[in-house]
Each structure stands twice: as structure tokens, then as C-alpha cells.
Amino acid sequence: HLQMQESGPGLVKPSETLSLTCTVSGGSISGSTYYWGWIRQPPGKGLEWIGNIYYGGSTFYNPSLKSRVTISADTSKNQFSLKFSSVTAADTAVYYCARQPWGKFSYCDYWGQGTLVTVSS
Amino acid sequence: EIVLTQSPGTLSLSPGERATLSCRATQSVSSSFLAWYQQRPGQAPRLLIYGESSRATGIPDRFSGSGSGTEFTLTINRLEPEDFAVYYCQQYGSSPFTFGPGTKVDIK
């Protein structure tokens, strides 16, 4: 049974870089059709897709966030990561990692539990 | 960008009743790449429906999806207590993938 777990600092200062890691267990991120994505949800609000990555390194980002986002993968650790630069209070959200099973244009079938990141000085 | 709107914003129903949730897109959704998720308080979203009408693994058959183009519907027959939650639609056929604002189904 696939499990995904986000980890990283819960508090980030404005203008700094938010860094999160998603550890996948019960399955490999190197599956041939899987993309691995990040989605966020500001407190009390809706969901926003950030981007995804294929284990070989191909990435696909939300154009509105692309200039500040980097997603990478480490197959040796079965992890993938999110870096979000120049954060502001508007980036305060619960960040979820998720699996997209059928390529970069795919729904999300497994989700991590989410981690709250607060941007504040 | 495809914008999704969901209606109603809140649906107040009793256990055993049927819920009908609507999702409308500003442009046609490619190949019916439309999914529905359920989110309970404090939990991650859970995939219910993908490809507009295919149920995800383990999802009971009281959940069904239909529609095409720009109009989609999630129907929940015979509401169970655990079905009272927020429901989101998502299109994943066009970048950026976008979600609707959600419909809250609460207990009347």
C-alpha cells in the first residue's frame, strides 16, 4: 500500500526559500507512468496545483508559479522535493505531495497527509 | 487557464438523501479529464472519480460521475454520515490543472 509523507520546516521567513520533501514508501517513484506532484491549500481555501516531476527529471509546472518553483527527485532515497523561492505570506498553506499515475496529465490517486507551512517573520 | 465553478456552494441534506453536485468549466475539458475529490476536515483530499465517470479503487458505487465538455456532475446516492464533507472537481487536461472552489455537503 503506497504511503507518502511530507516533511520540512513549518515556519519560513518572508523572502526566503521554502523546502519540502516527500518520502514515498510501499512503492517506487521510478514507475514508468508515474508523475509525482505538489498541490497546496491556503487555510480555509481551495486547492492549487504547483507542478510535478517524472523520476527521470522531466518537470511540469503551473505557469503562474514557475518562476519560483523547482521540483526535483532522488530515486536512491525514493523521495521528491519542492523548493519555492521568495515566499510571502500568500504562500502560507498546507502543502500536499501526490502521485499522478498516468503521466503528467493525470489525476492524483494517492496523497500525503499534508504539512502546514507558515510564512512569517 | 480553465476556470471551474461549482454549485451549489453548500448543500444541506439528510442521511439517506441524494446529493447532486455540479462543476462547470470555462472551456471544454480535454478527453473528459475531470476528477472529483472528497475532503474531510483536517484530511487530505481523496480521489473519488477520474476520467469523468470512473470510480477510484475502494470507492462505493453510491458515488457516480457524469458529464462531458464543460458540464459535469457528481451524484451521491443514499448519503452516509461519512459523506458529509467538501467536494472538489479538478480538470487535468489542460495546464495549469485547476480545481473548483468546492461544494460543502453538510447535515441538514
PDB file of C-alpha atoms in Angstrom:
ATOM      1  CA  HIS A   1       0.000   0.000   0.000  1.00  0.00           C
ATOM      2  CA  LEU A   2       1.558   3.282  -1.138  1.00  0.00           C
ATOM      3  CA  GLN A   3       2.208   5.904   1.517  1.00  0.00           C
ATOM      4  CA  MET A   4       3.502   9.427   1.104  1.00  0.00           C
ATOM      5  CA  GLN A   5       4.797  11.738   3.792  1.00  0.00           C
ATOM      6  CA  GLU A   6       5.746  15.397   3.529  1.00  0.00           C
ATOM      7  CA  SER A   7       8.485  16.824   5.727  1.00  0.00           C
ATOM      8  CA  GLY A   8      10.145  20.177   6.193  1.00  0.00           C
ATOM      9  CA  PRO A   9      10.097  23.369   8.251  1.00  0.00           C
ATOM     10  CA  GLY A  10       6.704  24.562   9.407  1.00  0.00           C
ATOM     11  CA  LEU A  11       7.809  28.186   9.541  1.00  0.00           C
ATOM     12  CA  VAL A  12       9.631  30.136   6.845  1.00  0.00           C
ATOM     13  CA  LYS A  13      10.568  33.812   6.846  1.00  0.00           C
ATOM     14  CA  PRO A  14       9.359  36.124   4.087  1.00  0.00           C
ATOM     15  CA  SER A  15      11.696  36.328   1.064  1.00  0.00           C
ATOM     16  CA  GLU A  16      13.337  33.012   1.980  1.00  0.00           C
ATOM     17  CA  THR A  17      13.023  29.641   0.239  1.00  0.00           C
ATOM     18  CA  LEU A  18      10.504  27.035   1.322  1.00  0.00           C
ATOM     19  CA  SER A  19      11.870  23.489   1.055  1.00  0.00           C
ATOM     20  CA  LEU A  20       9.799  20.343   1.449  1.00  0.00           C
ATOM     21  CA  THR A  21      10.462  16.665   0.822  1.00  0.00           C
ATOM     22  CA  CYS A  22       8.012  13.894   0.100  1.00  0.00           C
ATOM     23  CA  THR A  23       9.087  10.380   1.104  1.00  0.00           C
ATOM     24  CA  VAL A  24       7.323   7.564  -0.707  1.00  0.00           C
ATOM     25  CA  SER A  25       7.012   4.090   0.816  1.00  0.00           C
ATOM     26  CA  GLY A  26       5.284   0.941  -0.368  1.00  0.00           C
ATOM     27  CA  GLY A  27       6.189   1.685  -3.984  1.00  0.00           C
ATOM     28  CA  SER A  28       8.898   3.130  -6.170  1.00  0.00           C
ATOM     29  CA  ILE A  29       8.936   6.621  -7.646  1.00  0.00           C
ATOM     30  CA  SER A  30      10.655   5.057 -10.660  1.00  0.00           C
ATOM     31  CA  GLY A  31       7.455   3.570 -12.066  1.00  0.00           C
ATOM     32  CA  SER A  32       7.176   4.095 -15.799  1.00  0.00           C
ATOM     33  CA  THR A  33       3.921   6.047 -15.922  1.00  0.00           C
ATOM     34  CA  TYR A  34       4.037   7.872 -12.617  1.00  0.00           C
ATOM     35  CA  TYR A  35       4.486  11.554 -12.132  1.00  0.00           C
ATOM     36  CA  TRP A  36       4.873  12.982  -8.656  1.00  0.00           C
ATOM     37  CA  GLY A  37       3.227  16.249  -7.815  1.00  0.00           C
ATOM     38  CA  TRP A  38       2.779  19.038  -5.322  1.00  0.00           C
ATOM     39  CA  ILE A  39      -0.513  20.766  -4.512  1.00  0.00           C
ATOM     40  CA  ARG A  40      -1.174  23.428  -1.899  1.00  0.00           C
ATOM     41  CA  GLN A  41      -4.172  24.697   0.017  1.00  0.00           C
ATOM     42  CA  PRO A  42      -4.178  28.019   1.905  1.00  0.00           C
ATOM     43  CA  PRO A  43      -6.015  27.772   5.225  1.00  0.00           C
ATOM     44  CA  GLY A  44      -9.760  27.675   4.636  1.00  0.00           C
ATOM     45  CA  LYS A  45      -9.368  27.922   0.868  1.00  0.00           C
ATOM     46  CA  GLY A  46      -9.247  25.752  -2.224  1.00  0.00           C
ATOM     47  CA  LEU A  47      -6.566  23.664  -3.901  1.00  0.00           C
ATOM     48  CA  GLU A  48      -3.820  24.868  -6.237  1.00  0.00           C
ATOM     49  CA  TRP A  49      -1.666  22.562  -8.378  1.00  0.00           C
ATOM     50  CA  ILE A  50       2.012  23.547  -8.198  1.00  0.00           C
ATOM     51  CA  GLY A  51       3.757  21.111 -10.501  1.00  0.00           C
ATOM     52  CA  ASN A  52       5.025  17.585 -10.989  1.00  0.00           C
ATOM     53  CA  ILE A  53       8.092  15.538 -11.886  1.00  0.00           C
ATOM     54  CA  TYR A  54       8.914  12.273 -13.605  1.00  0.00           C
ATOM     55  CA  TYR A  55      11.604  10.194 -11.899  1.00  0.00           C
ATOM     56  CA  GLY A  56      13.913  10.790 -14.847  1.00  0.00           C
ATOM     57  CA  GLY A  57      13.840  14.516 -14.109  1.00  0.00           C
ATOM     58  CA  SER A  58      11.235  15.894 -16.512  1.00  0.00           C
ATOM     59  CA  THR A  59       9.206  18.604 -14.769  1.00  0.00           C
ATOM     60  CA  PHE A  60       5.930  20.338 -15.448  1.00  0.00           C
ATOM     61  CA  TYR A  61       4.989  23.496 -13.565  1.00  0.00           C
ATOM     62  CA  ASN A  62       1.987  25.739 -13.061  1.00  0.00           C
ATOM     63  CA  PRO A  63       2.887  28.724 -15.287  1.00  0.00           C
ATOM     64  CA  SER A  64       1.803  31.206 -12.621  1.00  0.00           C
ATOM     65  CA  LEU A  65       4.292  29.736 -10.135  1.00  0.00           C
ATOM     66  CA  LYS A  66       7.010  28.513 -12.468  1.00  0.00           C
ATOM     67  CA  SER A  67       9.460  31.357 -11.844  1.00  0.00           C
ATOM     68  CA  ARG A  68       9.685  30.481  -8.139  1.00  0.00           C
ATOM     69  CA  VAL A  69       9.325  26.679  -8.135  1.00  0.00           C
ATOM     70  CA  THR A  70      11.807  23.845  -8.501  1.00  0.00           C
ATOM     71  CA  ILE A  71      10.828  20.198  -8.136  1.00  0.00           C
ATOM     72  CA  SER A  72      13.485  17.504  -8.037  1.00  0.00           C
ATOM     73  CA  ALA A  73      13.646  13.764  -7.416  1.00  0.00           C
ATOM     74  CA  ASP A  74      16.084  11.473  -5.637  1.00  0.00           C
ATOM     75  CA  THR A  75      15.402   7.903  -6.728  1.00  0.00           C
ATOM     76  CA  SER A  76      18.044   6.485  -4.355  1.00  0.00           C
ATOM     77  CA  LYS A  77      16.004   7.764  -1.404  1.00  0.00           C
ATOM     78  CA  ASN A  78      12.620   7.315  -3.099  1.00  0.00           C
ATOM     79  CA  GLN A  79      11.888  10.979  -2.466  1.00  0.00           C
ATOM     80  CA  PHE A  80      10.989  14.080  -4.391  1.00  0.00           C
ATOM     81  CA  SER A  81      11.279  17.665  -3.252  1.00  0.00           C
ATOM     82  CA  LEU A  82       9.817  21.125  -3.657  1.00  0.00           C
ATOM     83  CA  LYS A  83      11.665  24.410  -3.431  1.00  0.00           C
ATOM     84  CA  PHE A  84       9.664  27.622  -3.506  1.00  0.00           C
ATOM     85  CA  SER A  85      11.670  30.817  -3.525  1.00  0.00           C
ATOM     86  CA  SER A  86      10.930  34.381  -2.406  1.00  0.00           C
ATOM     87  CA  VAL A  87       7.962  33.387  -0.296  1.00  0.00           C
ATOM     88  CA  THR A  88       5.414  35.806   1.086  1.00  0.00           C
ATOM     89  CA  ALA A  89       2.512  35.431   3.486  1.00  0.00           C
ATOM     90  CA  ALA A  90       0.379  34.446   0.483  1.00  0.00           C
ATOM     91  CA  ASP A  91       2.370  31.220   0.266  1.00  0.00           C
ATOM     92  CA  THR A  92       1.153  30.117   3.687  1.00  0.00           C
ATOM     93  CA  ALA A  93      -0.665  26.870   3.025  1.00  0.00           C
ATOM     94  CA  VAL A  94      -0.909  23.162   3.628  1.00  0.00           C
ATOM     95  CA  TYR A  95       1.382  21.560   1.069  1.00  0.00           C
ATOM     96  CA  TYR A  96       0.485  18.112  -0.211  1.00  0.00           C
ATOM     97  CA  CYS A  97       2.507  15.689  -2.262  1.00  0.00           C
ATOM     98  CA  ALA A  98       0.606  13.309  -4.510  1.00  0.00           C
ATOM     99  CA  ARG A  99       1.019  10.644  -7.161  1.00  0.00           C
ATOM    100  CA  GLN A 100      -0.236  11.190 -10.686  1.00  0.00           C
ATOM    101  CA  PRO A 101      -0.497   7.667 -12.112  1.00  0.00           C
ATOM    102  CA  TRP A 102      -0.905   8.271 -15.838  1.00  0.00           C
ATOM    103  CA  GLY A 103       1.672  10.772 -16.904  1.00  0.00           C
ATOM    104  CA  LYS A 104       1.940  14.485 -16.385  1.00  0.00           C
ATOM    105  CA  PHE A 105      -1.690  14.993 -17.421  1.00  0.00           C
ATOM    106  CA  SER A 106      -3.265  12.894 -14.727  1.00  0.00           C
ATOM    107  CA  TYR A 107      -5.383  12.992 -11.623  1.00  0.00           C
ATOM    108  CA  CYS A 108      -3.920  12.402  -8.150  1.00  0.00           C
ATOM    109  CA  ASP A 109      -4.684   8.995  -6.706  1.00  0.00           C
ATOM    110  CA  TYR A 110      -2.505   8.944  -3.591  1.00  0.00           C
ATOM    111  CA  TRP A 111      -1.879  11.925  -1.334  1.00  0.00           C
ATOM    112  CA  GLY A 112       0.317  12.647   1.625  1.00  0.00           C
ATOM    113  CA  GLN A 113      -1.345  13.898   4.787  1.00  0.00           C
ATOM    114  CA  GLY A 114      -0.098  17.424   4.106  1.00  0.00           C
ATOM    115  CA  THR A 115       2.148  19.759   6.030  1.00  0.00           C
ATOM    116  CA  LEU A 116       1.324  23.311   7.070  1.00  0.00           C
ATOM    117  CA  VAL A 117       3.918  25.891   6.140  1.00  0.00           C
ATOM    118  CA  THR A 118       3.509  29.344   7.624  1.00  0.00           C
ATOM    119  CA  VAL A 119       5.387  32.296   6.143  1.00  0.00           C
ATOM    120  CA  SER A 120       6.018  34.819   8.871  1.00  0.00           C
ATOM    121  CA  SER A 121       8.864  36.782  10.378  1.00  0.00           C
TER     122      SER A 121
ATOM    123  CA  GLU B   1      -6.467  28.693 -17.924  1.00  0.00           C
ATOM    124  CA  ILE B   2      -9.648  26.689 -17.457  1.00  0.00           C
ATOM    125  CA  VAL B   3     -11.689  28.057 -14.561  1.00  0.00           C
ATOM    126  CA  LEU B   4     -14.011  25.654 -12.780  1.00  0.00           C
ATOM    127  CA  THR B   5     -17.094  26.776 -10.884  1.00  0.00           C
ATOM    128  CA  GLN B   6     -19.018  24.512  -8.548  1.00  0.00           C
ATOM    129  CA  SER B   7     -22.604  24.772  -7.426  1.00  0.00           C
ATOM    130  CA  PRO B   8     -24.124  24.966  -5.009  1.00  0.00           C
ATOM    131  CA  GLY B   9     -21.577  26.327  -2.582  1.00  0.00           C
ATOM    132  CA  THR B  10     -23.258  24.446   0.248  1.00  0.00           C
ATOM    133  CA  LEU B  11     -25.737  21.601   0.073  1.00  0.00           C
ATOM    134  CA  SER B  12     -27.694  20.777   3.220  1.00  0.00           C
ATOM    135  CA  LEU B  13     -29.134  17.280   3.165  1.00  0.00           C
ATOM    136  CA  SER B  14     -30.125  14.455   5.469  1.00  0.00           C
ATOM    137  CA  PRO B  15     -28.542  10.995   5.611  1.00  0.00           C
ATOM    138  CA  GLY B  16     -30.174   8.743   3.029  1.00  0.00           C
ATOM    139  CA  GLU B  17     -30.866  11.562   0.579  1.00  0.00           C
ATOM    140  CA  ARG B  18     -29.257  12.046  -2.829  1.00  0.00           C
ATOM    141  CA  ALA B  19     -26.697  14.778  -3.454  1.00  0.00           C
ATOM    142  CA  THR B  20     -26.183  16.277  -6.902  1.00  0.00           C
ATOM    143  CA  LEU B  21     -23.101  18.467  -7.297  1.00  0.00           C
ATOM    144  CA  SER B  22     -22.306  20.498 -10.390  1.00  0.00           C
ATOM    145  CA  CYS B  23     -18.975  21.506 -11.908  1.00  0.00           C
ATOM    146  CA  ARG B  24     -18.793  23.855 -14.895  1.00  0.00           C
ATOM    147  CA  ALA B  25     -15.704  24.721 -16.926  1.00  0.00           C
ATOM    148  CA  THR B  26     -14.988  27.886 -18.914  1.00  0.00           C
ATOM    149  CA  GLN B  27     -13.626  25.746 -21.768  1.00  0.00           C
ATOM    150  CA  SER B  28     -14.200  22.172 -22.871  1.00  0.00           C
ATOM    151  CA  VAL B  29     -12.220  19.729 -20.729  1.00  0.00           C
ATOM    152  CA  SER B  30      -9.935  17.616 -22.928  1.00  0.00           C
ATOM    153  CA  SER B  31     -10.877  13.948 -23.170  1.00  0.00           C
ATOM    154  CA  SER B  32     -13.094  14.307 -20.117  1.00  0.00           C
ATOM    155  CA  PHE B  33     -10.005  14.657 -17.931  1.00  0.00           C
ATOM    156  CA  LEU B  34     -12.168  15.567 -14.968  1.00  0.00           C
ATOM    157  CA  ALA B  35     -11.779  14.222 -11.431  1.00  0.00           C
ATOM    158  CA  TRP B  36     -13.717  14.560  -8.201  1.00  0.00           C
ATOM    159  CA  TYR B  37     -12.206  14.530  -4.710  1.00  0.00           C
ATOM    160  CA  GLN B  38     -13.668  14.395  -1.229  1.00  0.00           C
ATOM    161  CA  GLN B  39     -12.005  16.254   1.628  1.00  0.00           C
ATOM    162  CA  ARG B  40     -12.984  15.780   5.230  1.00  0.00           C
ATOM    163  CA  PRO B  41     -11.857  18.318   7.860  1.00  0.00           C
ATOM    164  CA  GLY B  42      -8.168  18.036   8.645  1.00  0.00           C
ATOM    165  CA  GLN B  43      -7.584  15.396   5.975  1.00  0.00           C
ATOM    166  CA  ALA B  44      -6.033  15.288   2.535  1.00  0.00           C
ATOM    167  CA  PRO B  45      -8.305  15.105  -0.486  1.00  0.00           C
ATOM    168  CA  ARG B  46      -9.344  11.599  -1.520  1.00  0.00           C
ATOM    169  CA  LEU B  47      -9.853  10.656  -5.144  1.00  0.00           C
ATOM    170  CA  LEU B  48     -13.412   9.559  -5.884  1.00  0.00           C
ATOM    171  CA  ILE B  49     -13.867   9.764  -9.650  1.00  0.00           C
ATOM    172  CA  TYR B  50     -11.477  10.187 -12.592  1.00  0.00           C
ATOM    173  CA  GLY B  51     -11.937  10.295 -16.340  1.00  0.00           C
ATOM    174  CA  GLU B  52     -15.295  11.929 -15.618  1.00  0.00           C
ATOM    175  CA  SER B  53     -17.014   8.667 -14.567  1.00  0.00           C
ATOM    176  CA  SER B  54     -14.543   6.007 -13.402  1.00  0.00           C
ATOM    177  CA  ARG B  55     -14.610   5.250  -9.696  1.00  0.00           C
ATOM    178  CA  ALA B  56     -11.284   5.101  -7.892  1.00  0.00           C
ATOM    179  CA  THR B  57     -10.246   1.969  -6.034  1.00  0.00           C
ATOM    180  CA  GLY B  58     -12.370   1.319  -2.961  1.00  0.00           C
ATOM    181  CA  ILE B  59     -14.963   3.988  -3.702  1.00  0.00           C
ATOM    182  CA  PRO B  60     -18.508   2.716  -3.115  1.00  0.00           C
ATOM    183  CA  ASP B  61     -20.907   2.626  -6.031  1.00  0.00           C
ATOM    184  CA  ARG B  62     -23.190   5.222  -4.460  1.00  0.00           C
ATOM    185  CA  PHE B  63     -20.725   7.733  -5.929  1.00  0.00           C
ATOM    186  CA  SER B  64     -21.071   8.348  -9.657  1.00  0.00           C
ATOM    187  CA  GLY B  65     -19.778  10.905 -12.112  1.00  0.00           C
ATOM    188  CA  SER B  66     -21.163  12.043 -15.431  1.00  0.00           C
ATOM    189  CA  GLY B  67     -20.925  14.812 -17.987  1.00  0.00           C
ATOM    190  CA  SER B  68     -18.725  15.995 -20.810  1.00  0.00           C
ATOM    191  CA  GLY B  69     -17.400  19.134 -22.408  1.00  0.00           C
ATOM    192  CA  THR B  70     -17.990  21.899 -19.898  1.00  0.00           C
ATOM    193  CA  GLU B  71     -20.663  20.398 -17.643  1.00  0.00           C
ATOM    194  CA  PHE B  72     -20.014  17.660 -15.106  1.00  0.00           C
ATOM    195  CA  THR B  73     -21.983  16.177 -12.223  1.00  0.00           C
ATOM    196  CA  LEU B  74     -21.123  14.154  -9.139  1.00  0.00           C
ATOM    197  CA  THR B  75     -24.044  12.233  -7.691  1.00  0.00           C
ATOM    198  CA  ILE B  76     -24.001  10.644  -4.257  1.00  0.00           C
ATOM    199  CA  ASN B  77     -26.892   8.277  -3.693  1.00  0.00           C
ATOM    200  CA  ARG B  78     -28.128   7.497  -0.165  1.00  0.00           C
ATOM    201  CA  LEU B  79     -25.831   9.799   1.785  1.00  0.00           C
ATOM    202  CA  GLU B  80     -23.950   8.099   4.601  1.00  0.00           C
ATOM    203  CA  PRO B  81     -22.744  10.026   7.686  1.00  0.00           C
ATOM    204  CA  GLU B  82     -19.140   9.853   6.417  1.00  0.00           C
ATOM    205  CA  ASP B  83     -20.121  11.540   3.125  1.00  0.00           C
ATOM    206  CA  PHE B  84     -20.642  14.936   4.732  1.00  0.00           C
ATOM    207  CA  ALA B  85     -17.532  16.751   3.536  1.00  0.00           C
ATOM    208  CA  VAL B  86     -16.250  19.164   0.903  1.00  0.00           C
ATOM    209  CA  TYR B  87     -16.089  18.004  -2.712  1.00  0.00           C
ATOM    210  CA  TYR B  88     -13.772  19.421  -5.351  1.00  0.00           C
ATOM    211  CA  CYS B  89     -13.697  18.904  -9.089  1.00  0.00           C
ATOM    212  CA  GLN B  90     -10.402  19.134 -10.978  1.00  0.00           C
ATOM    213  CA  GLN B  91      -9.544  19.280 -14.643  1.00  0.00           C
ATOM    214  CA  TYR B  92      -6.221  17.758 -15.647  1.00  0.00           C
ATOM    215  CA  GLY B  93      -6.453  18.004 -19.415  1.00  0.00           C
ATOM    216  CA  SER B  94      -5.004  21.468 -19.787  1.00  0.00           C
ATOM    217  CA  SER B  95      -2.165  23.206 -17.982  1.00  0.00           C
ATOM    218  CA  PRO B  96      -2.400  24.518 -15.371  1.00  0.00           C
ATOM    219  CA  PHE B  97      -4.514  21.811 -13.799  1.00  0.00           C
ATOM    220  CA  THR B  98      -7.215  23.625 -11.889  1.00  0.00           C
ATOM    221  CA  PHE B  99      -9.635  22.851  -9.109  1.00  0.00           C
ATOM    222  CA  GLY B 100     -13.092  24.185  -8.468  1.00  0.00           C
ATOM    223  CA  PRO B 101     -13.771  26.125  -5.253  1.00  0.00           C
ATOM    224  CA  GLY B 102     -15.604  23.202  -3.697  1.00  0.00           C
ATOM    225  CA  THR B 103     -19.109  22.248  -2.601  1.00  0.00           C
ATOM    226  CA  LYS B 104     -19.702  21.587   1.068  1.00  0.00           C
ATOM    227  CA  VAL B 105     -22.252  18.889   1.810  1.00  0.00           C
ATOM    228  CA  ASP B 106     -23.456  19.316   5.349  1.00  0.00           C
ATOM    229  CA  ILE B 107     -26.073  17.711   7.536  1.00  0.00           C
ATOM    230  CA  LYS B 108     -29.477  19.317   7.439  1.00  0.00           C
TER     231      LYS B 108
END
